[in-house]
Structures are given as C-alpha cells and as structure tokens.
PDB file of C-alpha atoms in Angstrom:
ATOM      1  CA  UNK A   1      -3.564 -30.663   4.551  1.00  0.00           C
ATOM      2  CA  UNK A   2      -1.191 -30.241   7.600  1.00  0.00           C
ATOM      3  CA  UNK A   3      -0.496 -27.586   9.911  1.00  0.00           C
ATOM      4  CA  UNK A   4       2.249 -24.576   9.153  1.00  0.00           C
ATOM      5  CA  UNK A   5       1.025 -22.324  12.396  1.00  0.00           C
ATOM      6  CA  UNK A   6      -1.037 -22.031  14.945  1.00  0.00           C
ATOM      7  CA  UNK A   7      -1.148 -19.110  17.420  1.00  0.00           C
ATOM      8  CA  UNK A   8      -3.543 -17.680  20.356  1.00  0.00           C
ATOM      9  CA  UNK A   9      -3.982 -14.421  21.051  1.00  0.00           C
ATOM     10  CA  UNK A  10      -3.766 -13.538  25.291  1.00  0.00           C
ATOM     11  CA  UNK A  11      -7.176 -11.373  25.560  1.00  0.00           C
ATOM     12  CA  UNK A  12     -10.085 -11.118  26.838  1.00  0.00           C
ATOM     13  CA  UNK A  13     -12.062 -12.918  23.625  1.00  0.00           C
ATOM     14  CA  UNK A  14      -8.940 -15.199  22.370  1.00  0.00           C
ATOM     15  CA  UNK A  15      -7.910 -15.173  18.720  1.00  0.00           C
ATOM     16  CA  UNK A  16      -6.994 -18.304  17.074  1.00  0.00           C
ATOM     17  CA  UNK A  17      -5.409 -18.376  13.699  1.00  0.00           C
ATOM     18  CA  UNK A  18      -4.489 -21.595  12.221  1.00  0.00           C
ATOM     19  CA  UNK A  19      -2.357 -21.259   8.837  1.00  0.00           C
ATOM     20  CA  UNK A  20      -2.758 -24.547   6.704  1.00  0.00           C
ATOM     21  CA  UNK A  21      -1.595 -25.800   3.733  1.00  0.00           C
ATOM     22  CA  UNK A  22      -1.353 -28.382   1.365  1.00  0.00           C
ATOM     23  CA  UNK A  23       0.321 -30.152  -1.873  1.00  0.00           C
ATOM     24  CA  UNK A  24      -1.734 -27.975  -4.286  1.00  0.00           C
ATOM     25  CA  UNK A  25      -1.499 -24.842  -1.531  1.00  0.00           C
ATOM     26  CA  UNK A  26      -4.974 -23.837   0.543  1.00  0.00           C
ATOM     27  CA  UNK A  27      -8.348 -22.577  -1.499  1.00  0.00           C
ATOM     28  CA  UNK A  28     -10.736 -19.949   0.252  1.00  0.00           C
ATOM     29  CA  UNK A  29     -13.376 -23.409  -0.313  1.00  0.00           C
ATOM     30  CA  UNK A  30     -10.791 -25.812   1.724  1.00  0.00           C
ATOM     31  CA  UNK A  31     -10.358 -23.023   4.556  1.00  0.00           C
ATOM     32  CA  UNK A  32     -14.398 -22.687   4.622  1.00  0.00           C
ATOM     33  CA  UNK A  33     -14.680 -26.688   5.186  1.00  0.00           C
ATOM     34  CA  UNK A  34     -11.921 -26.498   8.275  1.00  0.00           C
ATOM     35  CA  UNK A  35     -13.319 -23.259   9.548  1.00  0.00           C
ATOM     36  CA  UNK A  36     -16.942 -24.722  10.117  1.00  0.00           C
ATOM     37  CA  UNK A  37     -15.722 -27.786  11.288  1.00  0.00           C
ATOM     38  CA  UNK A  38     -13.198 -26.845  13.942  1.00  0.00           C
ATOM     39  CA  UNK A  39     -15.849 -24.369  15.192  1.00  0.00           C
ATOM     40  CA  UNK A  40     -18.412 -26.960  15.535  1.00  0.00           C
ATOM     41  CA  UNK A  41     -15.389 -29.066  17.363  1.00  0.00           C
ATOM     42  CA  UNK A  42     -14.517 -25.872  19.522  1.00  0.00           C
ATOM     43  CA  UNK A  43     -18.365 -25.488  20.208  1.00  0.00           C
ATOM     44  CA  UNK A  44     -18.821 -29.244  21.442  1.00  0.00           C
ATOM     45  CA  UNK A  45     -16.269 -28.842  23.633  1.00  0.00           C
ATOM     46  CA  UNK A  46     -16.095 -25.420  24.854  1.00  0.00           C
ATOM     47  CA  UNK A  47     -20.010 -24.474  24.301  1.00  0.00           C
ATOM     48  CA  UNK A  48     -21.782 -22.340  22.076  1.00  0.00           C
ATOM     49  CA  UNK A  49     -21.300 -19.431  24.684  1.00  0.00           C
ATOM     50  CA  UNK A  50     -17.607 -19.730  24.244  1.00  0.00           C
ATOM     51  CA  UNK A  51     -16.529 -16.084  23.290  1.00  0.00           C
ATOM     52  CA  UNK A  52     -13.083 -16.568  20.574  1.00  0.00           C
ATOM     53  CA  UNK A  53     -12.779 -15.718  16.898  1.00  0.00           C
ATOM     54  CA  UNK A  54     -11.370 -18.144  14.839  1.00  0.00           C
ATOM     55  CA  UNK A  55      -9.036 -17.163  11.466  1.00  0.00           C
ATOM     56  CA  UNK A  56      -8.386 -20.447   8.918  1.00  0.00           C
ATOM     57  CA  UNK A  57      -5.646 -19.283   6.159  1.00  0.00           C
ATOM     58  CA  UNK A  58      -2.927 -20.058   4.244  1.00  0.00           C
ATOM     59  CA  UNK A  59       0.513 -18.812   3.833  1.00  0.00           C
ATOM     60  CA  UNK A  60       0.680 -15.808   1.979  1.00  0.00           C
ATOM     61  CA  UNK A  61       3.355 -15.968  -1.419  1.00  0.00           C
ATOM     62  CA  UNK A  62       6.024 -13.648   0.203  1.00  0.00           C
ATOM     63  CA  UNK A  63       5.836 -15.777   3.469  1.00  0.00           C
ATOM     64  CA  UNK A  64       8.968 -17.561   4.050  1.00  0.00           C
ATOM     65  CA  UNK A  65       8.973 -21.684   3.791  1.00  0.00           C
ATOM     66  CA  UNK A  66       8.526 -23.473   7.608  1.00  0.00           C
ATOM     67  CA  UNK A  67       7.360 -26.842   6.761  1.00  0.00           C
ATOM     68  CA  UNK A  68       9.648 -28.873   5.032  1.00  0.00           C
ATOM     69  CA  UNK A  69       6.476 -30.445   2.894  1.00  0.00           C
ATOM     70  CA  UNK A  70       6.252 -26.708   1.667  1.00  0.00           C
ATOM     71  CA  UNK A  71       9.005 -27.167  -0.892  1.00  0.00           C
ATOM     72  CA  UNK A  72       8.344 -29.902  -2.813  1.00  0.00           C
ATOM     73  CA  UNK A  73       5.369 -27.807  -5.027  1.00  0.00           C
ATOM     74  CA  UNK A  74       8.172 -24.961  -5.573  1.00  0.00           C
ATOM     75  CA  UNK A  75      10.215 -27.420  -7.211  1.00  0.00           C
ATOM     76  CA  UNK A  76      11.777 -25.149 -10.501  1.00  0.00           C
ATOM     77  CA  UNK A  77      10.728 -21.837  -8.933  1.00  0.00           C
ATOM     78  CA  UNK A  78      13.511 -19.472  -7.693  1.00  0.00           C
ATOM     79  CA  UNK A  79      14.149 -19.277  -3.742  1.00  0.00           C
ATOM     80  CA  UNK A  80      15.852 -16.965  -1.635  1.00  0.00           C
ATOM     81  CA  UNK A  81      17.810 -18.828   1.080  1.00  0.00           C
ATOM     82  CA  UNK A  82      19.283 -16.963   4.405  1.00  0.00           C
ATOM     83  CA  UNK A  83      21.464 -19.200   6.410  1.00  0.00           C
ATOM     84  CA  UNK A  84      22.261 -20.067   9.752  1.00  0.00           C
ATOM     85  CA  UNK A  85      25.936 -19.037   8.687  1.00  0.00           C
ATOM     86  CA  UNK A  86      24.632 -15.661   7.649  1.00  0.00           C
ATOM     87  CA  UNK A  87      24.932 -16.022   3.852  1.00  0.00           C
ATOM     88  CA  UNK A  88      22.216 -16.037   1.534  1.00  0.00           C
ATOM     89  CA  UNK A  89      21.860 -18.135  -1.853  1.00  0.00           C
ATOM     90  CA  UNK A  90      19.206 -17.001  -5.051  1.00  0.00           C
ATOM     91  CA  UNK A  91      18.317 -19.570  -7.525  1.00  0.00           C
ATOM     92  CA  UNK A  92      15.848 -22.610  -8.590  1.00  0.00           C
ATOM     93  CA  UNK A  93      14.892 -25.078  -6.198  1.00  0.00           C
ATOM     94  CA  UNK A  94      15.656 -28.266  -8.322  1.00  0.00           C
ATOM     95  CA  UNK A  95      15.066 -31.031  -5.444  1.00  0.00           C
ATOM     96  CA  UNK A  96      13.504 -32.035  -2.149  1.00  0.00           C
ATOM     97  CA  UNK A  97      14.936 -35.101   0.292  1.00  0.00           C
ATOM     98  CA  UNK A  98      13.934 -36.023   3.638  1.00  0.00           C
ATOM     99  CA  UNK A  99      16.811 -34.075   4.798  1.00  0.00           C
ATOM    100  CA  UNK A 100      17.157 -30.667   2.435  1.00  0.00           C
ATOM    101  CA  UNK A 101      16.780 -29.172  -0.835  1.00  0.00           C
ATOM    102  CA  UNK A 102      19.030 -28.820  -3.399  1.00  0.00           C
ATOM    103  CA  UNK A 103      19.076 -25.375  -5.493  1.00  0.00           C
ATOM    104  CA  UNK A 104      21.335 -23.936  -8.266  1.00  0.00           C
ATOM    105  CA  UNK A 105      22.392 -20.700  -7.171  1.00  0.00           C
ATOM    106  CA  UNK A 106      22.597 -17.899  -9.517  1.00  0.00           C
ATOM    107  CA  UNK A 107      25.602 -15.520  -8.907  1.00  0.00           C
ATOM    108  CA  UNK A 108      26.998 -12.676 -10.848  1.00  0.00           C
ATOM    109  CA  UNK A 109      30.148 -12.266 -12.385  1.00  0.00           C
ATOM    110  CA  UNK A 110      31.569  -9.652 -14.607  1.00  0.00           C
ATOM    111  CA  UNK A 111      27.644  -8.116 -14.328  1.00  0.00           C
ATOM    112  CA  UNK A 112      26.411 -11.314 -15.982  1.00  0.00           C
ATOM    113  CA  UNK A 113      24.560 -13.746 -14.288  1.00  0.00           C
ATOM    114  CA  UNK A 114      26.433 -17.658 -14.185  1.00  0.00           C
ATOM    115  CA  UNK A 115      24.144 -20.601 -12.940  1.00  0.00           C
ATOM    116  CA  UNK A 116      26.134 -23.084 -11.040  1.00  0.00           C
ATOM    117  CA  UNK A 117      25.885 -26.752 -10.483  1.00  0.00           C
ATOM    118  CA  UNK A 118      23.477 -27.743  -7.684  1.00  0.00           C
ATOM    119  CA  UNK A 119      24.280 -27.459  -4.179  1.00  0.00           C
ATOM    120  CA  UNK A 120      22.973 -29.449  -1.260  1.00  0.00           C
ATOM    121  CA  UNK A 121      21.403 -27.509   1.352  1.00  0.00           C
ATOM    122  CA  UNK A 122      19.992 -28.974   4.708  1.00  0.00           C
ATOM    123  CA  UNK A 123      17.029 -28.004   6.365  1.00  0.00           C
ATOM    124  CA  UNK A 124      18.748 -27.474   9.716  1.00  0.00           C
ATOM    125  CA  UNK A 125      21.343 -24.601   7.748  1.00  0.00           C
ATOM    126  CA  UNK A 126      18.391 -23.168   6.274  1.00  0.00           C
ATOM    127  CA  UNK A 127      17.636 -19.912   8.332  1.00  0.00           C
ATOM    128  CA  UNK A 128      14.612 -18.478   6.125  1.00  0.00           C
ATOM    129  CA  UNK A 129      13.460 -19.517   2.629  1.00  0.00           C
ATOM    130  CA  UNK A 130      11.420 -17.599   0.522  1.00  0.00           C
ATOM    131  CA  UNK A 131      10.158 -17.811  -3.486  1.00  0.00           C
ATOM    132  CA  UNK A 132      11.230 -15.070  -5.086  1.00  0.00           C
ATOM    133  CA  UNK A 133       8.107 -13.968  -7.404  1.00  0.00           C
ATOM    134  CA  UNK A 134       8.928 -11.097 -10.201  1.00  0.00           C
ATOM    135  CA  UNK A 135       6.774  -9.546 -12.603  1.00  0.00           C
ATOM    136  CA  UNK A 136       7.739  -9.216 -16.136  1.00  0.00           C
ATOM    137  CA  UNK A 137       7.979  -5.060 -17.205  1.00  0.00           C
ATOM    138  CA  UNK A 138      10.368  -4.244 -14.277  1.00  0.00           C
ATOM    139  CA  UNK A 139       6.963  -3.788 -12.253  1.00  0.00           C
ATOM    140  CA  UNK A 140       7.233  -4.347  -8.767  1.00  0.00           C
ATOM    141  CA  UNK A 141       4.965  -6.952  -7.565  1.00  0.00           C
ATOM    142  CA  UNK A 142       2.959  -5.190  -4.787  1.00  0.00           C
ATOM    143  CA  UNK A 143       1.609  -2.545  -7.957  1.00  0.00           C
ATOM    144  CA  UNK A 144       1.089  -5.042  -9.793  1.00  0.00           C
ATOM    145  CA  UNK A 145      -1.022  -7.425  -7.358  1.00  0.00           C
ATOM    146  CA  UNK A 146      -2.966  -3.877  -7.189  1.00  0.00           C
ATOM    147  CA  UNK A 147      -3.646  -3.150 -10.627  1.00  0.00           C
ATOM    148  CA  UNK A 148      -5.136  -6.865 -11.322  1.00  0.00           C
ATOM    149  CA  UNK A 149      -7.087  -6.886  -7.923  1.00  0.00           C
ATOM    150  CA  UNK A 150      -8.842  -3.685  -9.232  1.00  0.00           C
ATOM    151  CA  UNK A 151      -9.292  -4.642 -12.653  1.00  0.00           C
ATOM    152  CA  UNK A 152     -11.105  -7.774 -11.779  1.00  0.00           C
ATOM    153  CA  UNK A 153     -13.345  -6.025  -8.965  1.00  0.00           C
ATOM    154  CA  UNK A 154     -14.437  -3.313 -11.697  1.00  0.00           C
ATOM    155  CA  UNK A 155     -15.627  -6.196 -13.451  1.00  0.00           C
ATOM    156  CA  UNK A 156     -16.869  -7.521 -10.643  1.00  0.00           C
ATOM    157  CA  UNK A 157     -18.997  -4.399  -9.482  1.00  0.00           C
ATOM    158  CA  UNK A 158     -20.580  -4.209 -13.242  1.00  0.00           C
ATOM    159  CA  UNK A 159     -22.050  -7.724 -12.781  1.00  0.00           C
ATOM    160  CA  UNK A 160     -23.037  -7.561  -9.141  1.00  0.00           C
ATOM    161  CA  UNK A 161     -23.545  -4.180  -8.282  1.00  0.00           C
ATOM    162  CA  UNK A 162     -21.014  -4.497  -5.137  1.00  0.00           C
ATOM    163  CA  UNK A 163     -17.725  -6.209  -4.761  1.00  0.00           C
ATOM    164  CA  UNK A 164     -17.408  -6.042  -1.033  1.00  0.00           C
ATOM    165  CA  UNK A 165     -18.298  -9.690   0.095  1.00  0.00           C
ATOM    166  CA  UNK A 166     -16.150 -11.085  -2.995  1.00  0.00           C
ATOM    167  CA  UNK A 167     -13.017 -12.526  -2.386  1.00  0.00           C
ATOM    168  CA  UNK A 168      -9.890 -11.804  -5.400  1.00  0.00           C
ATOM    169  CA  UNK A 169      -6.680 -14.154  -4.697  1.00  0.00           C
ATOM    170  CA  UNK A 170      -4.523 -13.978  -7.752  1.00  0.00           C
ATOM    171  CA  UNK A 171      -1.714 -16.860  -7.579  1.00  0.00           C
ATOM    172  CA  UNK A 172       1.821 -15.224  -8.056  1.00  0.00           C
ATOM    173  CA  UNK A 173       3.334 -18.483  -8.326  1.00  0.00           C
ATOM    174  CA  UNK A 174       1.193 -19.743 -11.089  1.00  0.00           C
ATOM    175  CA  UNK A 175      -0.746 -17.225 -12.610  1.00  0.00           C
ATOM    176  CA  UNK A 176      -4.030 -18.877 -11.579  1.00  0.00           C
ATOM    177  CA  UNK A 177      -7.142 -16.530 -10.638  1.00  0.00           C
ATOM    178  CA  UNK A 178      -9.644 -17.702  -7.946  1.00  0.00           C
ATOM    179  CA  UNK A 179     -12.969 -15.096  -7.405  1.00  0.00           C
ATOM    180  CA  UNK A 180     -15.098 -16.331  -4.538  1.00  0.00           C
ATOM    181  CA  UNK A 181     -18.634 -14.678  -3.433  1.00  0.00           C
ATOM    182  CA  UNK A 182     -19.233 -14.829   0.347  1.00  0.00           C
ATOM    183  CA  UNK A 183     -22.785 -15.287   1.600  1.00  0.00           C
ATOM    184  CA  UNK A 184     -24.543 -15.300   4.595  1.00  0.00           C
ATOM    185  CA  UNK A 185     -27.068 -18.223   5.100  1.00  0.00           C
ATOM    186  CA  UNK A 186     -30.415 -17.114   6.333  1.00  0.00           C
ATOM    187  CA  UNK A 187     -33.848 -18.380   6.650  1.00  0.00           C
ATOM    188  CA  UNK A 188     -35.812 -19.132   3.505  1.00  0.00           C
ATOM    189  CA  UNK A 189     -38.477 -16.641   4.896  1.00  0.00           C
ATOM    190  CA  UNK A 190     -36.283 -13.717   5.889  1.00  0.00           C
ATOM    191  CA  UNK A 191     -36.966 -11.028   4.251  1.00  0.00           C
ATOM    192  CA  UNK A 192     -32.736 -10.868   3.948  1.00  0.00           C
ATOM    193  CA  UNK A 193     -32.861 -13.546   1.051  1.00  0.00           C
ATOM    194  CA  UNK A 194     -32.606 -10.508  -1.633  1.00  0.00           C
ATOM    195  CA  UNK A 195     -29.451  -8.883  -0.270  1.00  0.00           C
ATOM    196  CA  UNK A 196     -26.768  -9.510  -2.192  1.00  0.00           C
ATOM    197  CA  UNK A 197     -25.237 -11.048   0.633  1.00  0.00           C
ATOM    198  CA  UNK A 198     -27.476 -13.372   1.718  1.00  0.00           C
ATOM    199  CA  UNK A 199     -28.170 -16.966   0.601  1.00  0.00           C
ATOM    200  CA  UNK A 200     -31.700 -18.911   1.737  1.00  0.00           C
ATOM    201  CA  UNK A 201     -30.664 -21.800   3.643  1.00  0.00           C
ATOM    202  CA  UNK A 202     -32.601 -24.337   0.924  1.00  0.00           C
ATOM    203  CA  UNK A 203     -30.343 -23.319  -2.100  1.00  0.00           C
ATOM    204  CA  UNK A 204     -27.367 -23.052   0.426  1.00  0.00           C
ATOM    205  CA  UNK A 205     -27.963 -26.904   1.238  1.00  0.00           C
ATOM    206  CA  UNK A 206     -27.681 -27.678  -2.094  1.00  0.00           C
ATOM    207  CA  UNK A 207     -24.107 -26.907  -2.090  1.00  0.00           C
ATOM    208  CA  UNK A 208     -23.240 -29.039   1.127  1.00  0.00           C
ATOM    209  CA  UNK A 209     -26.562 -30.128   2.456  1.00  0.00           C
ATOM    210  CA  UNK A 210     -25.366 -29.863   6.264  1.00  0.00           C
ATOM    211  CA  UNK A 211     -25.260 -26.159   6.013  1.00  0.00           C
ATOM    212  CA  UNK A 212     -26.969 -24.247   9.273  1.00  0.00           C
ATOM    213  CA  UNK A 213     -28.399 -20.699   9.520  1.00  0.00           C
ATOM    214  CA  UNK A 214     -25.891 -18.429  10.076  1.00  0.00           C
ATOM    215  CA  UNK A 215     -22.624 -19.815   8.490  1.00  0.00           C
ATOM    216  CA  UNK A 216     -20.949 -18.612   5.449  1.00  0.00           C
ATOM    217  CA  UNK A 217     -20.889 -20.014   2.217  1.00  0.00           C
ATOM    218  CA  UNK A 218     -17.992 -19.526  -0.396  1.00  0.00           C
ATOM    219  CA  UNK A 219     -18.901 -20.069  -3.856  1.00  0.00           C
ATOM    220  CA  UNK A 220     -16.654 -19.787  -6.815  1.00  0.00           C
ATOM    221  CA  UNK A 221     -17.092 -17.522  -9.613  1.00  0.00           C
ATOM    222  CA  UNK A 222     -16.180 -18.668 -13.091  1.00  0.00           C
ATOM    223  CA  UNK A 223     -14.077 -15.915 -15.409  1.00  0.00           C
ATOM    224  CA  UNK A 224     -16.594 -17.157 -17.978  1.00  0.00           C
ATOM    225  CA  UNK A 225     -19.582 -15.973 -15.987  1.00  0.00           C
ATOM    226  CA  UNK A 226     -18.927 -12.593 -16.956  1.00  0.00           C
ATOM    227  CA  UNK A 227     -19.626 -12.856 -19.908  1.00  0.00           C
ATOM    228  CA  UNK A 228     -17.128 -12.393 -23.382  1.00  0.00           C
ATOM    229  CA  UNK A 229     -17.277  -8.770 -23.691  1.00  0.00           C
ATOM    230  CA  UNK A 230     -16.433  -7.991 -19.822  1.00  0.00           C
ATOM    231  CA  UNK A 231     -13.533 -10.482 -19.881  1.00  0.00           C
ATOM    232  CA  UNK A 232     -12.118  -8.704 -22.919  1.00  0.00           C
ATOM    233  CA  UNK A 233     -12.894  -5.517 -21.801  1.00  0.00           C
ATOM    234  CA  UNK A 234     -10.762  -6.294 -18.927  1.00  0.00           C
ATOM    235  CA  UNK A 235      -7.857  -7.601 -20.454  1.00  0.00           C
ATOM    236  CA  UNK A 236      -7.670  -4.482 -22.589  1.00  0.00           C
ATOM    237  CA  UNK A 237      -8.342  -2.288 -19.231  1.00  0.00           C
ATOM    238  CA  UNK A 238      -4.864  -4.477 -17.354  1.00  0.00           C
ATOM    239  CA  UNK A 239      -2.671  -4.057 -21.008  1.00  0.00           C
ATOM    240  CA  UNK A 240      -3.015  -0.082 -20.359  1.00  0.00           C
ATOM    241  CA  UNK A 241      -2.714  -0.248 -16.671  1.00  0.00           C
ATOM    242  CA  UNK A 242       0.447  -1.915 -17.217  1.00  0.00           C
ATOM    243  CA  UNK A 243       1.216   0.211 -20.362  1.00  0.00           C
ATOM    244  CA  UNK A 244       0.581   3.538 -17.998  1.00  0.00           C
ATOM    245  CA  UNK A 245       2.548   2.026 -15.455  1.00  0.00           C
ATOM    246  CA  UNK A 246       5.397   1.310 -17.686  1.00  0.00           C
ATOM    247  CA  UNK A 247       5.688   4.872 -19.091  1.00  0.00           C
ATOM    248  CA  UNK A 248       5.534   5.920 -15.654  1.00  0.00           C
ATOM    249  CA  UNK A 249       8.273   3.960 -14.321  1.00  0.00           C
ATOM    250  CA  UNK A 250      10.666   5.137 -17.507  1.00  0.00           C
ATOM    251  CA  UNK A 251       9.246   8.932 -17.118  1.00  0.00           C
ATOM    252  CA  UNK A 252      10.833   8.400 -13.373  1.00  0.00           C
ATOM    253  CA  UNK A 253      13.916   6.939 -14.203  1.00  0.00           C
ATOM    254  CA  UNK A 254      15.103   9.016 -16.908  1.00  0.00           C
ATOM    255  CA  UNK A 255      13.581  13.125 -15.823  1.00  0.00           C
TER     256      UNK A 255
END
C-alpha cells in the first residue's frame, strides 16, 4: 500500500483523512487494519484524550490518477487525459514506464471512431487523468451505481432485517461486488451482544485475536450467503430495473 493523500482539517477537533491504495486497489478489510493501527500509533503518541477523527479510504473510480503507481492496474482500460498544453486525449492505456504512459487515442473522423498508433505521454504533461467507466444500455453510470446499490440492500434487508451498518462497494472497473457488515465490539456480558450491530468481544477475537472493546469489525458477506433463491430473485429484480430504465430513457428521447 502507499500513500495517494493525506490532508488535516484546521478545527477545533482536527480531521485526518488518509486516501491509500494499492496494486489490487484498497478493500473496506485493508482500510479497517490501517485505521486501528494508526489510531493506536496516534494514541501512543498523542494520548488517548487526544480529540481528532480519523477517515482511512481509497480513491473513489471517477477520481483522477495522482500517483504514478496508480496506472499500471488500468493497463487496457480507457483514460481521459487533460494536459498541461490544454488538450485532452480518450483512449486505452496500453503501457506504464518510469517516466509516462503510453495510450492509443481514439479520435473521430467522418462520425466514426479511428484508433491510432500509441503515443507517448509523460507524467510531467499529464495535467489530470481519469478512467473513463461506461455502462452498457446508454445508462449513465451514477443511475446505474444506484439501481445495483439498492438491489443488493433489498436483499440485504430480507436477510438481516436492517441494512444500515452494511457496507455495498460495487467495482466499476471490474465488475467485482464486495458487501461488508460493520460491528461494534462489546463485552461478552453486555446486554448489547443481540443488536444487530454488535459483536461480543470473544467471537470478535476470533477474527483477529488482538481486537479491544470498542473497535469495529468489518466482515465480509458472501453473495452465496443469501441463499439461491434471493440471488436470483435479485438478478431478475436489476434485469427490470435496467429494462424500466431503458424504456425510460427512449420514452425521453423520442416524446
């Protein structure tokens, strides 16, 4: 893991957010594991009376590129580059050196689009670079991020009643689906134990056994947990959502 960001707010109780990430990207687990120990750090050397918050995250999929070591896991995905010269250049990424990328921009001529040979860009003419995600069905990508996030915390509300300490992160880039449960770690005799977002600290320990009353645990959920009939149920629930959506969208175009 390295370090994209790391800022601190000017008030009274200070705000520190440190944005991370990684080869593979940042999990909610991985953020968990740096979270707990930098506060532990901060509390050695500051003191447990220390008044600050602390945010660990990631960068979000629309945030632009600031670490060189960010591009190498976008290699064949499509990037939008603004340069220091003002222009700006759409296509894959199709290499990383030391010094720059190297991308083959897409252009369009005559209303069709022409791919041209690669092009060597270096970091230091590189203004902003983002990856350019798109959604299949001429669906933009914010509704669509929406519909998915609600389909999968219906399901998630069927099997545990309330969704509100669960965690959705759906993967643009990839496709990949991570649902996390957050729980608080009490005291095996608190009478908390049965909320549904509460852990006992014995069965948190079995997860990581240096786990302390108080922190937060992040467990993953498998898709298979829910059971056959709720995953299915949901697929058919997203095909419609995106078969209403697409109706809509040519309704609106064409009235």
């Amino acid at each position: 893991l390295y370090v994209v960001d790391l800022t601190v707010s000017d008030s009274v109780m200070p705000k520190i957010t440190a944005t991370l990430d990684g080869p593979n990207g940042l999990g909610i687990q991985e953020c968990a594991q740096v979270t707990r120990r930098l506060n532990r750090g901060l509390e050695e050397a500051y003191g447990e009376e220390a008044a600050y918050s602390l945010e660990v995250t990631s960068p979000g999929a629309d945030q632009p590129l600031t670490d060189p070591r960010q591009y190498q896991r976008h290699i064949g995905r499509s990037l939008l580059l603004k340069l220091a010269d003002g222009t700006e250049k759409t296509g894959p990424l199709t290499a990383v050196t030391p010094e720059g990328i190297e991308l083959e921009e897409v252009i369009k001529v005559k209303s069709k689009k022409t791919t041209l040979p690669a092009a060597f860009f270096p970091f230091g003419d590189i203004k902003e670079a983002t990856v350019v995600i798109s959604f299949n069905r001429n669906i933009d990508r914010p509704t669509m991020m929406s519909i998915l996030d609600d389909v999968f915390r219906t399901m998630i509300r069927k099997k545990f009643e309330d969704d509100s300490n669960f965690d959705v992160i759906v993967n643009p880039d990839n496709g990949d689906l991570e649902i996390w449960r957050n729980r608080e770690i009490v005291d095996d005799d608190s009478e908390d134990i049965w909320d549904l977002d509460k852990i006992p600290l014995a069965e948190a320990q079995k997860i990581e056994p240096d786990f302390e009353i108080g922190e937060s645990v992040a467990e993953p959920i498998k898709i298979e947990d829910f059971g056959r009939r709720a995953v299915l149920l949901a697929r058919q629930t997203l095909i419609q959502r995106v078969k209403d959506m697409e109706r809509d969208n040519l309704y609106q175009k064409y009235k």
